[in-house]
PDB file of C-alpha atoms and ligand atoms in Angstrom:
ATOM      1  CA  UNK A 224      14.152 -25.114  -5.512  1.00 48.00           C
ATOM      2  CA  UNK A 225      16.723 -27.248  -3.986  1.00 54.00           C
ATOM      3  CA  UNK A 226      16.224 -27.534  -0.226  1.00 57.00           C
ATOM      4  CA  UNK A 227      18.596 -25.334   1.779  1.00 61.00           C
ATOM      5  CA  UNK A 228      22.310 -26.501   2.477  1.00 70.00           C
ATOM      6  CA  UNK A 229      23.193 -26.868   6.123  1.00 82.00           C
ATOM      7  CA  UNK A 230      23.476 -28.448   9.237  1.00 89.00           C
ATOM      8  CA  UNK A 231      20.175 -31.034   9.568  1.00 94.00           C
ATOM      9  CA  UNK A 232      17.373 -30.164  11.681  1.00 95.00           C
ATOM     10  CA  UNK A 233      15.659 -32.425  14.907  1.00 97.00           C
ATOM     11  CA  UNK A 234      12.664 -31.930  17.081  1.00 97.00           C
ATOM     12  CA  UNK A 235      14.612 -32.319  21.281  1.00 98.00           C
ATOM     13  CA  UNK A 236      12.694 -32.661  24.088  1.00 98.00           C
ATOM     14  CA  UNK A 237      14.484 -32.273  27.460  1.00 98.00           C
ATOM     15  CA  UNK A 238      15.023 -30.605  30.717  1.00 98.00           C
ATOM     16  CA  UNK A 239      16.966 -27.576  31.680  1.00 98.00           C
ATOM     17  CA  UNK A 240      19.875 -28.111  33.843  1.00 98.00           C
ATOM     18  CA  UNK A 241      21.706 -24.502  33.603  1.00 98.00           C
ATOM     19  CA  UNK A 242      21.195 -21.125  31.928  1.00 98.00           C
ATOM     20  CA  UNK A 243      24.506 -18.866  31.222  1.00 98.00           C
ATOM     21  CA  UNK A 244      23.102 -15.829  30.107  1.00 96.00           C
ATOM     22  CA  UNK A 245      26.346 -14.622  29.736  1.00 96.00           C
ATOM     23  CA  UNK A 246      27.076 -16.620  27.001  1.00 97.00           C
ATOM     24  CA  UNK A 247      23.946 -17.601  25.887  1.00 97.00           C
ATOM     25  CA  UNK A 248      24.685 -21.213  26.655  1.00 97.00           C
ATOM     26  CA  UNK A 249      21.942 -23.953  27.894  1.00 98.00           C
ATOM     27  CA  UNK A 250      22.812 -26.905  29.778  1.00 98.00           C
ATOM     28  CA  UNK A 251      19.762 -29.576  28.682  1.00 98.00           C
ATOM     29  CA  UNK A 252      19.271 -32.711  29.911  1.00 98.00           C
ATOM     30  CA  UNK A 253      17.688 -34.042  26.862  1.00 98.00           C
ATOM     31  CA  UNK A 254      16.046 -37.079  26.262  1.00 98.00           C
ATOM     32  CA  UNK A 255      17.017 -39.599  23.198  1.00 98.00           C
ATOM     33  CA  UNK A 256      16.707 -38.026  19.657  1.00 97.00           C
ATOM     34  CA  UNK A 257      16.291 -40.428  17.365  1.00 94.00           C
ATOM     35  CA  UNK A 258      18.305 -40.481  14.176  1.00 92.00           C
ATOM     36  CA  UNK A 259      21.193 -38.630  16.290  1.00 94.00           C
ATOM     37  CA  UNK A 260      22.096 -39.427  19.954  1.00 95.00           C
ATOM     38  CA  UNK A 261      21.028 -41.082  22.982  1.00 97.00           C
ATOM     39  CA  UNK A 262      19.840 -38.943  26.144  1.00 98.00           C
ATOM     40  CA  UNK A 263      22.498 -37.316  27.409  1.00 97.00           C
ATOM     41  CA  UNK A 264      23.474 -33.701  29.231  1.00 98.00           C
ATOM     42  CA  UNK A 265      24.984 -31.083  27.443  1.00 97.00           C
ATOM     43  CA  UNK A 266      25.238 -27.351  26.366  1.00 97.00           C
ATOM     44  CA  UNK A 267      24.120 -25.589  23.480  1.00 97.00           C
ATOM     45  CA  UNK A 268      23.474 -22.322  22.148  1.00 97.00           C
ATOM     46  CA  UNK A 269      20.728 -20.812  22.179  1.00 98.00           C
ATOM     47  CA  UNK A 270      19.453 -17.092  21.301  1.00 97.00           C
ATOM     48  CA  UNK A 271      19.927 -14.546  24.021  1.00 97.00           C
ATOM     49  CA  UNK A 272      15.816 -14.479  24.019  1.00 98.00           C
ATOM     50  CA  UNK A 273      15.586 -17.649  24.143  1.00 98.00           C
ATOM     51  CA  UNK A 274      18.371 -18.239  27.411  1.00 98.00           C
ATOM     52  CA  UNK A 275      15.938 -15.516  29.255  1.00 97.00           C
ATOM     53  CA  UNK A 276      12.766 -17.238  28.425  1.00 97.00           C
ATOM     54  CA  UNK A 277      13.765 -20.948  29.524  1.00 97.00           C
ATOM     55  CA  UNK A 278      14.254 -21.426  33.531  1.00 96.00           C
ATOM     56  CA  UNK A 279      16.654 -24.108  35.641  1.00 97.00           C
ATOM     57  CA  UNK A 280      14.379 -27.290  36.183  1.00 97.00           C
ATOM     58  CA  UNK A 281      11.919 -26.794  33.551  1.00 97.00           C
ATOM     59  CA  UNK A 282      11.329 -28.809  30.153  1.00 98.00           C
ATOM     60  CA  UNK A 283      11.425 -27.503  26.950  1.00 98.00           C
ATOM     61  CA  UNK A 284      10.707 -28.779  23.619  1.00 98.00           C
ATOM     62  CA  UNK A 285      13.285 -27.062  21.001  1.00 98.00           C
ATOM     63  CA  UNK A 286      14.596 -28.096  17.412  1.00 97.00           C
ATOM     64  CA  UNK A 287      18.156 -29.263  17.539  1.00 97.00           C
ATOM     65  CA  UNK A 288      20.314 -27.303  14.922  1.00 97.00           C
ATOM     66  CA  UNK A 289      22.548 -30.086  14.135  1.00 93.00           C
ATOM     67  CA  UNK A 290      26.108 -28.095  13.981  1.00 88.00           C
ATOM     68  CA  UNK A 291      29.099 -30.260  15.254  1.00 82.00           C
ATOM     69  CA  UNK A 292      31.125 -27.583  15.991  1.00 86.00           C
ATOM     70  CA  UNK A 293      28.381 -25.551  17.700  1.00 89.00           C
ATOM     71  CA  UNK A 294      25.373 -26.966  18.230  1.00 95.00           C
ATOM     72  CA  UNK A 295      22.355 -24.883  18.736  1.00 97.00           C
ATOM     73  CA  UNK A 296      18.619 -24.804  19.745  1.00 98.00           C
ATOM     74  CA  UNK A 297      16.008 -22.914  18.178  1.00 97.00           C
ATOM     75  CA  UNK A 298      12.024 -22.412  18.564  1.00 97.00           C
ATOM     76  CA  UNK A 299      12.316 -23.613  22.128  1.00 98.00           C
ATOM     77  CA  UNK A 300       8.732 -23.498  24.016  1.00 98.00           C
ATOM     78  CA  UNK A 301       7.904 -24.194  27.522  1.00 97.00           C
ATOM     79  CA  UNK A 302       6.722 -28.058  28.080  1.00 97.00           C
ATOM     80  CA  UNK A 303       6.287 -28.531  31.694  1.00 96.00           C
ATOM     81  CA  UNK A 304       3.017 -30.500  32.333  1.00 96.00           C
ATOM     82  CA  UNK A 305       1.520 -28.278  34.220  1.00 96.00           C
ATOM     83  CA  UNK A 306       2.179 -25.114  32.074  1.00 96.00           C
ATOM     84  CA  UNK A 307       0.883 -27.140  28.751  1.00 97.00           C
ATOM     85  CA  UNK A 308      -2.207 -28.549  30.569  1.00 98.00           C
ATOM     86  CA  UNK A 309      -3.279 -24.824  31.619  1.00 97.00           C
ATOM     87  CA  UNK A 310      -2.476 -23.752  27.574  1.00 98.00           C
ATOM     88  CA  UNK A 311      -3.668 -26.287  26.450  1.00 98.00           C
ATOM     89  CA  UNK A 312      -6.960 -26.087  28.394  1.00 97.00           C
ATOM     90  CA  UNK A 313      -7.399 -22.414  27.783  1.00 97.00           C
ATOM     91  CA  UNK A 314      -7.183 -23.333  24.699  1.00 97.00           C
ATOM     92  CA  UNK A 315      -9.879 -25.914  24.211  1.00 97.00           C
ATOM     93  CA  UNK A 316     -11.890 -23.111  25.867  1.00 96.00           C
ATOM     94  CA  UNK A 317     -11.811 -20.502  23.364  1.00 97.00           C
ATOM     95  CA  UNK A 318     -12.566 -23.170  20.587  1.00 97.00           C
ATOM     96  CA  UNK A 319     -15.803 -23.801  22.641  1.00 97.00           C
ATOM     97  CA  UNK A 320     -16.790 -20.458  22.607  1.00 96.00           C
ATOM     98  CA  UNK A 321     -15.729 -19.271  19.582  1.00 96.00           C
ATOM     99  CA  UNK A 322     -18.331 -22.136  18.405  1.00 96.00           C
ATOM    100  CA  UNK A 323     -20.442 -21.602  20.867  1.00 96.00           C
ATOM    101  CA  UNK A 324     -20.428 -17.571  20.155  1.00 95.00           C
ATOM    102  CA  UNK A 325     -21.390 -18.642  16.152  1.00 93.00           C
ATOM    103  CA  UNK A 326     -22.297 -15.509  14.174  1.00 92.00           C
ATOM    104  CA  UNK A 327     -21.824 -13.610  17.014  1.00 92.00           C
ATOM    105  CA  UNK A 328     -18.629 -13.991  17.466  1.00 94.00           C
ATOM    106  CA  UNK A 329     -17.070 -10.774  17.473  1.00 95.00           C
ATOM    107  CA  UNK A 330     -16.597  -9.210  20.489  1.00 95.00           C
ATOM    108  CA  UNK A 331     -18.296  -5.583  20.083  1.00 95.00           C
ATOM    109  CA  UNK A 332     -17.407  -2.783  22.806  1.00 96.00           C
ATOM    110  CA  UNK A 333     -19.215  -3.276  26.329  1.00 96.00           C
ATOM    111  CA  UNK A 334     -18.358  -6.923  25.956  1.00 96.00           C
ATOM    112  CA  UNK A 335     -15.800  -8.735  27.958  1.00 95.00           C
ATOM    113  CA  UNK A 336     -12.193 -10.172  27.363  1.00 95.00           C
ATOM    114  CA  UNK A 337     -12.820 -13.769  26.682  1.00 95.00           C
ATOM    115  CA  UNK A 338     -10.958 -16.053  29.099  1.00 95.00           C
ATOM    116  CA  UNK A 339      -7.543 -17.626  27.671  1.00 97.00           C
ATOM    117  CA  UNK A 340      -4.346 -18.987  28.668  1.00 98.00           C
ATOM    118  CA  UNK A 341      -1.067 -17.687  26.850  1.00 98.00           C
ATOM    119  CA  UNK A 342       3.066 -17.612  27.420  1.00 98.00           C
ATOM    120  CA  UNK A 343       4.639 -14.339  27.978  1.00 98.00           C
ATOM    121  CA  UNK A 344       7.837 -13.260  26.769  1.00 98.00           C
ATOM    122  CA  UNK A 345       9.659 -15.105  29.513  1.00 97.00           C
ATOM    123  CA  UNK A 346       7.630 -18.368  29.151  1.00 97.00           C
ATOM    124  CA  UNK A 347       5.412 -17.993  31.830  1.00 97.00           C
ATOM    125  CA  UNK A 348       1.930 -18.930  31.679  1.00 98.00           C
ATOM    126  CA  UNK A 349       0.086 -15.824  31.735  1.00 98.00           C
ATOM    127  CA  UNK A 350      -3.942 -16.721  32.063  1.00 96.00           C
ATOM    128  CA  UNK A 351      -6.576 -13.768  31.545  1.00 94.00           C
ATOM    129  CA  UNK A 352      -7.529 -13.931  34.920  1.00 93.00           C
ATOM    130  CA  UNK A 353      -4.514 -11.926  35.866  1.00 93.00           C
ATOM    131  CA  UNK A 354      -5.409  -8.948  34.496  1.00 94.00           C
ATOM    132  CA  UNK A 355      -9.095  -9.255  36.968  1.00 91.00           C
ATOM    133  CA  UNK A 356      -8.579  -5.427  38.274  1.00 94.00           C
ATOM    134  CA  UNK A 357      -6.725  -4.214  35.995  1.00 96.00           C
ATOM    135  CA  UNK A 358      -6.940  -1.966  32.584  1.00 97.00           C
ATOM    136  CA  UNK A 359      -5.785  -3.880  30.155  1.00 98.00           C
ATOM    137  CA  UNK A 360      -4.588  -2.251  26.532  1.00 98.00           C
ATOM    138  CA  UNK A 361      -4.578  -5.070  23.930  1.00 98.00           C
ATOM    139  CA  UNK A 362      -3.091  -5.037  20.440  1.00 98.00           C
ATOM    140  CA  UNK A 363      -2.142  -7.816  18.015  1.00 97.00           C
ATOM    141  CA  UNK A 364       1.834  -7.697  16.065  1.00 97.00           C
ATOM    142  CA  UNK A 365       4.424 -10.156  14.792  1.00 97.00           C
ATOM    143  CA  UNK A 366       8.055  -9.627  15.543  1.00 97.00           C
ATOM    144  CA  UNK A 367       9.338  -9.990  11.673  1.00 95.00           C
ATOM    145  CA  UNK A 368       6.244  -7.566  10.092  1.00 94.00           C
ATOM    146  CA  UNK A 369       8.205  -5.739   7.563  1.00 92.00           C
ATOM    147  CA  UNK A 370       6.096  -2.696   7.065  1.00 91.00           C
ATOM    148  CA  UNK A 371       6.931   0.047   8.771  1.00 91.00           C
ATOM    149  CA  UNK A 372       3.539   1.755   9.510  1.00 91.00           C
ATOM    150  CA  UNK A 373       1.908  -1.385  10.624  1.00 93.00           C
ATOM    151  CA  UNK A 374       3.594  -3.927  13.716  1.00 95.00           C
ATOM    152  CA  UNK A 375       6.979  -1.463  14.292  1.00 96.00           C
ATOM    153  CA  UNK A 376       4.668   1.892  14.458  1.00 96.00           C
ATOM    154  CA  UNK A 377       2.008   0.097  16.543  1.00 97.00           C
ATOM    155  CA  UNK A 378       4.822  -1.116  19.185  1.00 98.00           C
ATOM    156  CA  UNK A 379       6.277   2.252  19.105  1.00 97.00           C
ATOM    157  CA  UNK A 380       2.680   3.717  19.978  1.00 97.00           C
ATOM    158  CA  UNK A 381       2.226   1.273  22.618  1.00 98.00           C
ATOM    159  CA  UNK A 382       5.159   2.148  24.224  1.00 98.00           C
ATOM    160  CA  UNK A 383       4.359   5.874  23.873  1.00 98.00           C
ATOM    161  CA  UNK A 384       0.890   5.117  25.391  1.00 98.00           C
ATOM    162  CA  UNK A 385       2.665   3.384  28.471  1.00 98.00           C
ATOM    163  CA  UNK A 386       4.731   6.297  29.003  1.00 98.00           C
ATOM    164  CA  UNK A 387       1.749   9.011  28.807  1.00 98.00           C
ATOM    165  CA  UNK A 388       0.097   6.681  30.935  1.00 98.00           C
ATOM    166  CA  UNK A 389       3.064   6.853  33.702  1.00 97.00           C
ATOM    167  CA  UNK A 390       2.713  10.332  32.973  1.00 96.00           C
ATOM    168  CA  UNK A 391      -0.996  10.407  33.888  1.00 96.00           C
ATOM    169  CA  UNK A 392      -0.217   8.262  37.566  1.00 96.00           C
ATOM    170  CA  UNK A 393      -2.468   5.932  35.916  1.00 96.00           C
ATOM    171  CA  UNK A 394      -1.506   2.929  37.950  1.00 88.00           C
ATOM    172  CA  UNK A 395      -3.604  -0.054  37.393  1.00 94.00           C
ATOM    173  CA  UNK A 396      -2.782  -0.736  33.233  1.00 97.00           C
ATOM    174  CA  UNK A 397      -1.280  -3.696  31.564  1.00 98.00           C
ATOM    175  CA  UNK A 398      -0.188  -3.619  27.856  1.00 98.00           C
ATOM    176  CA  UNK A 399      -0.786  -6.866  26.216  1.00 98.00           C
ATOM    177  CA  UNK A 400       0.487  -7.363  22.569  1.00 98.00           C
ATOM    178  CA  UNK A 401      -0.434 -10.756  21.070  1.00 98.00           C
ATOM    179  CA  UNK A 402       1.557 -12.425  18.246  1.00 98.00           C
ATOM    180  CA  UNK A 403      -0.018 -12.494  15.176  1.00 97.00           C
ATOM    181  CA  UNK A 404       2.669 -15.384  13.920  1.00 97.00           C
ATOM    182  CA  UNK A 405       2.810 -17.790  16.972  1.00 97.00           C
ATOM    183  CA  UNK A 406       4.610 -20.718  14.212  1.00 95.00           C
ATOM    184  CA  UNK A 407       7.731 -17.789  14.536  1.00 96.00           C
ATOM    185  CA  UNK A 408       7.001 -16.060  17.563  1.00 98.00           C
ATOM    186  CA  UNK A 409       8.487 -18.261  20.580  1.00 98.00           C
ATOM    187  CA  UNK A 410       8.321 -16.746  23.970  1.00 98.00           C
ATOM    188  CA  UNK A 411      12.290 -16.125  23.161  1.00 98.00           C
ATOM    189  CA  UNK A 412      11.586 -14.245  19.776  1.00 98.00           C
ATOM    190  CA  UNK A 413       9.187 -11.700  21.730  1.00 98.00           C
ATOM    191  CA  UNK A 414      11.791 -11.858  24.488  1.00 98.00           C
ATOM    192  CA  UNK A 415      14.298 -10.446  21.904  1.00 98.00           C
ATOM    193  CA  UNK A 416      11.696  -7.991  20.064  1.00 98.00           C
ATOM    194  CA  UNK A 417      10.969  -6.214  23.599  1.00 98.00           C
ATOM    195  CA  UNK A 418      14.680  -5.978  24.866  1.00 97.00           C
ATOM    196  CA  UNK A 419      15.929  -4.851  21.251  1.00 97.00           C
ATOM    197  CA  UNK A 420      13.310  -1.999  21.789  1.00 97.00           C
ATOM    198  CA  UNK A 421      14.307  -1.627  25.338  1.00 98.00           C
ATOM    199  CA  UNK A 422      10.716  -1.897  26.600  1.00 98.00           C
ATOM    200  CA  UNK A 423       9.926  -1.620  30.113  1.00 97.00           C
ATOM    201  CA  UNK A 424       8.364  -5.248  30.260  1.00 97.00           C
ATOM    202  CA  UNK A 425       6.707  -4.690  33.821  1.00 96.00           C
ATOM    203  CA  UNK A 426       3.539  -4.068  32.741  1.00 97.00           C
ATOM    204  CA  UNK A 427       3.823  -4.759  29.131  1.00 98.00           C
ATOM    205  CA  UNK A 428       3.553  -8.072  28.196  1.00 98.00           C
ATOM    206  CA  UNK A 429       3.731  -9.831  24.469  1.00 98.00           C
ATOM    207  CA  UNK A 430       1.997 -13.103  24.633  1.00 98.00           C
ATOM    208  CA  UNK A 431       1.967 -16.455  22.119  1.00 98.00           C
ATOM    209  CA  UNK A 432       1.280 -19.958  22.657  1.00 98.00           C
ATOM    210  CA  UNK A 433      -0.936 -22.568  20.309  1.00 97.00           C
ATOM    211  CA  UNK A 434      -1.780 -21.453  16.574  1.00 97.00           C
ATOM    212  CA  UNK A 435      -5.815 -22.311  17.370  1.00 97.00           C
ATOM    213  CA  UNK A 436      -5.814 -20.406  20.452  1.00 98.00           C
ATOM    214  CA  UNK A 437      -4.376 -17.221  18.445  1.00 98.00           C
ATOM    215  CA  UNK A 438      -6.225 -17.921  15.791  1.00 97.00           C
ATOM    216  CA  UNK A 439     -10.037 -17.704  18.182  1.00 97.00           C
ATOM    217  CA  UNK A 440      -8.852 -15.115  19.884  1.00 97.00           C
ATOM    218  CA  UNK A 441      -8.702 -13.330  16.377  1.00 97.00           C
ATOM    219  CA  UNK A 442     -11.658 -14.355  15.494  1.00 96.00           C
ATOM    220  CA  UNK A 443     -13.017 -12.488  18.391  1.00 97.00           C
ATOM    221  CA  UNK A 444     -11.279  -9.895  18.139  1.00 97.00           C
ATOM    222  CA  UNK A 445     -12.124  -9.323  14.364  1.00 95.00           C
ATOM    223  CA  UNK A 446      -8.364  -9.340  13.288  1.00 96.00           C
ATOM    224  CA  UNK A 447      -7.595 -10.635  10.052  1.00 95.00           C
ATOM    225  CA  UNK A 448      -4.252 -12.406   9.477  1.00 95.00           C
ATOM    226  CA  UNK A 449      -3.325 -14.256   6.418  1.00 94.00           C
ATOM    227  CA  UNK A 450       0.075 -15.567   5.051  1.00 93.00           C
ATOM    228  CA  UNK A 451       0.339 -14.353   1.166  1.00 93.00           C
ATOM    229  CA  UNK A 452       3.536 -17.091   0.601  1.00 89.00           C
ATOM    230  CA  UNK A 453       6.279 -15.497   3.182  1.00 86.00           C
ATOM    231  CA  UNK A 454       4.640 -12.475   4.029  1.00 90.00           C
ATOM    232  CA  UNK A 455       1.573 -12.134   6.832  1.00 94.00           C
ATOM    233  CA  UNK A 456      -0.665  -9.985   5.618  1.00 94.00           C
ATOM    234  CA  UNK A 457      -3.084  -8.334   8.459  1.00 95.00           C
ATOM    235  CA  UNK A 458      -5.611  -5.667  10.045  1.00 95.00           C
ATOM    236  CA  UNK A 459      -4.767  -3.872  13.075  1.00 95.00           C
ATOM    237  CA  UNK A 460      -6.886  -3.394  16.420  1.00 96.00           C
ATOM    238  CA  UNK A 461      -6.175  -1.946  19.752  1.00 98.00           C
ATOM    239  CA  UNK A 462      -8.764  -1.918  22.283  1.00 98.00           C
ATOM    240  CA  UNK A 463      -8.915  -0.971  25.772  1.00 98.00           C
ATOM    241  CA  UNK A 464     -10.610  -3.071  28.667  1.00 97.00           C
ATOM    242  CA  UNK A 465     -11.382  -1.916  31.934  1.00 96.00           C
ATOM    243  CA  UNK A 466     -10.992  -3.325  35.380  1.00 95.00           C
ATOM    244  CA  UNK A 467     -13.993  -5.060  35.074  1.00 95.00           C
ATOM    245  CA  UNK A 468     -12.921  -6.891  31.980  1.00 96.00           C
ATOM    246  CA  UNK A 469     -15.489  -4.843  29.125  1.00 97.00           C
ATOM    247  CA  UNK A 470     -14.364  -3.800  26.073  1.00 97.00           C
ATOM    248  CA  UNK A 471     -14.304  -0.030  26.245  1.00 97.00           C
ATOM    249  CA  UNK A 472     -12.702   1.247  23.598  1.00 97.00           C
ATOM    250  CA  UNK A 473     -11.358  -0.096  20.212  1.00 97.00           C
ATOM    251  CA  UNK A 474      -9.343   1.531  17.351  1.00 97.00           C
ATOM    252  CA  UNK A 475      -9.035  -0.125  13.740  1.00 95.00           C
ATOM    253  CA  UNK A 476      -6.010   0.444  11.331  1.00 92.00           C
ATOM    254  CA  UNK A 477      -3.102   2.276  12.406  1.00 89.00           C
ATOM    255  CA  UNK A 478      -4.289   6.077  12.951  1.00 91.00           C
ATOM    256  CA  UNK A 479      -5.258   5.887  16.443  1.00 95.00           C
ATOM    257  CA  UNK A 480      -3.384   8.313  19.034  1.00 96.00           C
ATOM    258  CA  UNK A 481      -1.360   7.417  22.164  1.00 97.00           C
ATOM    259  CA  UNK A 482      -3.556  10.510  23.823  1.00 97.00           C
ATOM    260  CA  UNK A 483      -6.631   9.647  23.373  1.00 96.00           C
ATOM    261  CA  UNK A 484      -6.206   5.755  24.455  1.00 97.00           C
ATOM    262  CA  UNK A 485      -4.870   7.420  27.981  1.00 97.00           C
ATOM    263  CA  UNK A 486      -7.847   9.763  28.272  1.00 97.00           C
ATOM    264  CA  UNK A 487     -10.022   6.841  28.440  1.00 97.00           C
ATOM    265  CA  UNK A 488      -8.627   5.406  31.335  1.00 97.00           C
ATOM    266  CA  UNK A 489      -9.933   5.664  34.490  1.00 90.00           C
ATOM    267  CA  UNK A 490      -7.808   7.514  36.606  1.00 84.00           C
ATOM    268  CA  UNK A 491      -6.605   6.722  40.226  1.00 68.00           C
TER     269      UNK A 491
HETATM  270 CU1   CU B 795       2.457  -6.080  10.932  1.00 62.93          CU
END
């Protein structure tokens, strides 16, 4: 197969100046690329995710879509030092327990969230300690699953679950869905997969960040996820956590009800 006509492809590194979310325009003041261009400042476009996920003063790391007449960036993640070293680090901690854990790995119900450190849809490093107090309703998708009954329905019963659980005055939940595809799923694409859905996003959150950090927490989790060529091919599970951080509930496949997740949390 010949490789894909187009404009040509390079990794940028840089800091951002301005966001016009109007226009979904970045100002980036980006360091050399080599091949291309010295360092310079100046504006690209940039998916409307993406211009709501990236912040005035912080760096990114993007690829440069290499379009004279309009060039753009794409898979753009957050590389401040501080928010790496806290991913990165919550990372290196789930590959110590995961191997640590050995054949018991899996997380059964009574047992605890393990600890991790992930971006949220707006780039922000979001660590497991945040959710100390809270309920927490977990579930794993990825934003371009093309089956119908599996990542779209599962998103459209979380979101049915948050409103039941509104419904209930049950106060103290978080909804957490983790990417199953964090090579595809920037903070920007889950950006875009919550506002096309029009998802309340205050206490829903979809998290990503490092490949071996998803990849542990699935382990634990007992969530299989395998590319078959383009196509990721996957279990489901949603589970249910309580303020103390135990497991308390878990459903496999896709037949669980909104109802019965909100009947087993604790009310006010
Ligand atoms: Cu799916």
């Amino acid at each position: 197969m010949a490789a894909p006509a187009g404009p040509k492809r390079y990794p940028l590194t840089g800091e951002v100046v301005s966001v016009d979310r109007l226009h979904d325009r970045l100002t980036v003041r980006h360091d050399d690329v080599p091949g291309l261009m010295p360092g310079m400042t100046m504006e690209f476009a940039a998916a409307a995710g993406d211009v709501a996920s990236v912040h005035p003063g912080e760096r990114i790391r993007a690829q440069l879509v290499a379009d004279l007449q309009a060039p753009r960036l794409e898979s753009i993640w957050p590389d401040d030092r501080a928010a790496t070293d806290a991913v990165a680090a919550g990372q290196r901690h789930l590959r110590e327990d995961t191997h640590d854990r050995g054949n018991s790995v899996y997380r059964d119900l009574g047992e605890t969230l393990p600890d991790f450190a992930l971006y949220d849809q707006s780039g922000r490093v979001v660590q497991s300690g945040r959710f100390r107090g809270k309920q927490v309703m977990l579930n794993f998708i990825y934003s371009r699953c093309p089956f119908a009954n599996m990542c779209p329905a599962a998103t459209m019963k979380m979101m049915a679950t948050q409103r039941l659980a509104a419904q209930a005055h049950i106060a103290n939940i978080e909804f957490v869905s983790v990417t199953l595809d964090p090579e595809h799923d920037t903070p920007g694409v889950l950006h875009d997969y919550a506002s096309a859905r029009g998802i309340d996003t205050t206490n829903f959150s979809f998290l990503t960040g490092p490949p071996g950090a998803i990849r542990d927490l699935l382990t634990q989790f007992g969530v299989v996820a395998e590319f078959e060529g383009e196509i990721l091919k996957h279990t489901l599970a949603t589970l249910l956590i309580d303020q103390h951080g135990k497991i308390v509930w878990r459903a496999d496949g896709s037949e669980w009800e909104p109802k019965d997740f909100v009947a087993r949390m604790r009310r006010p």
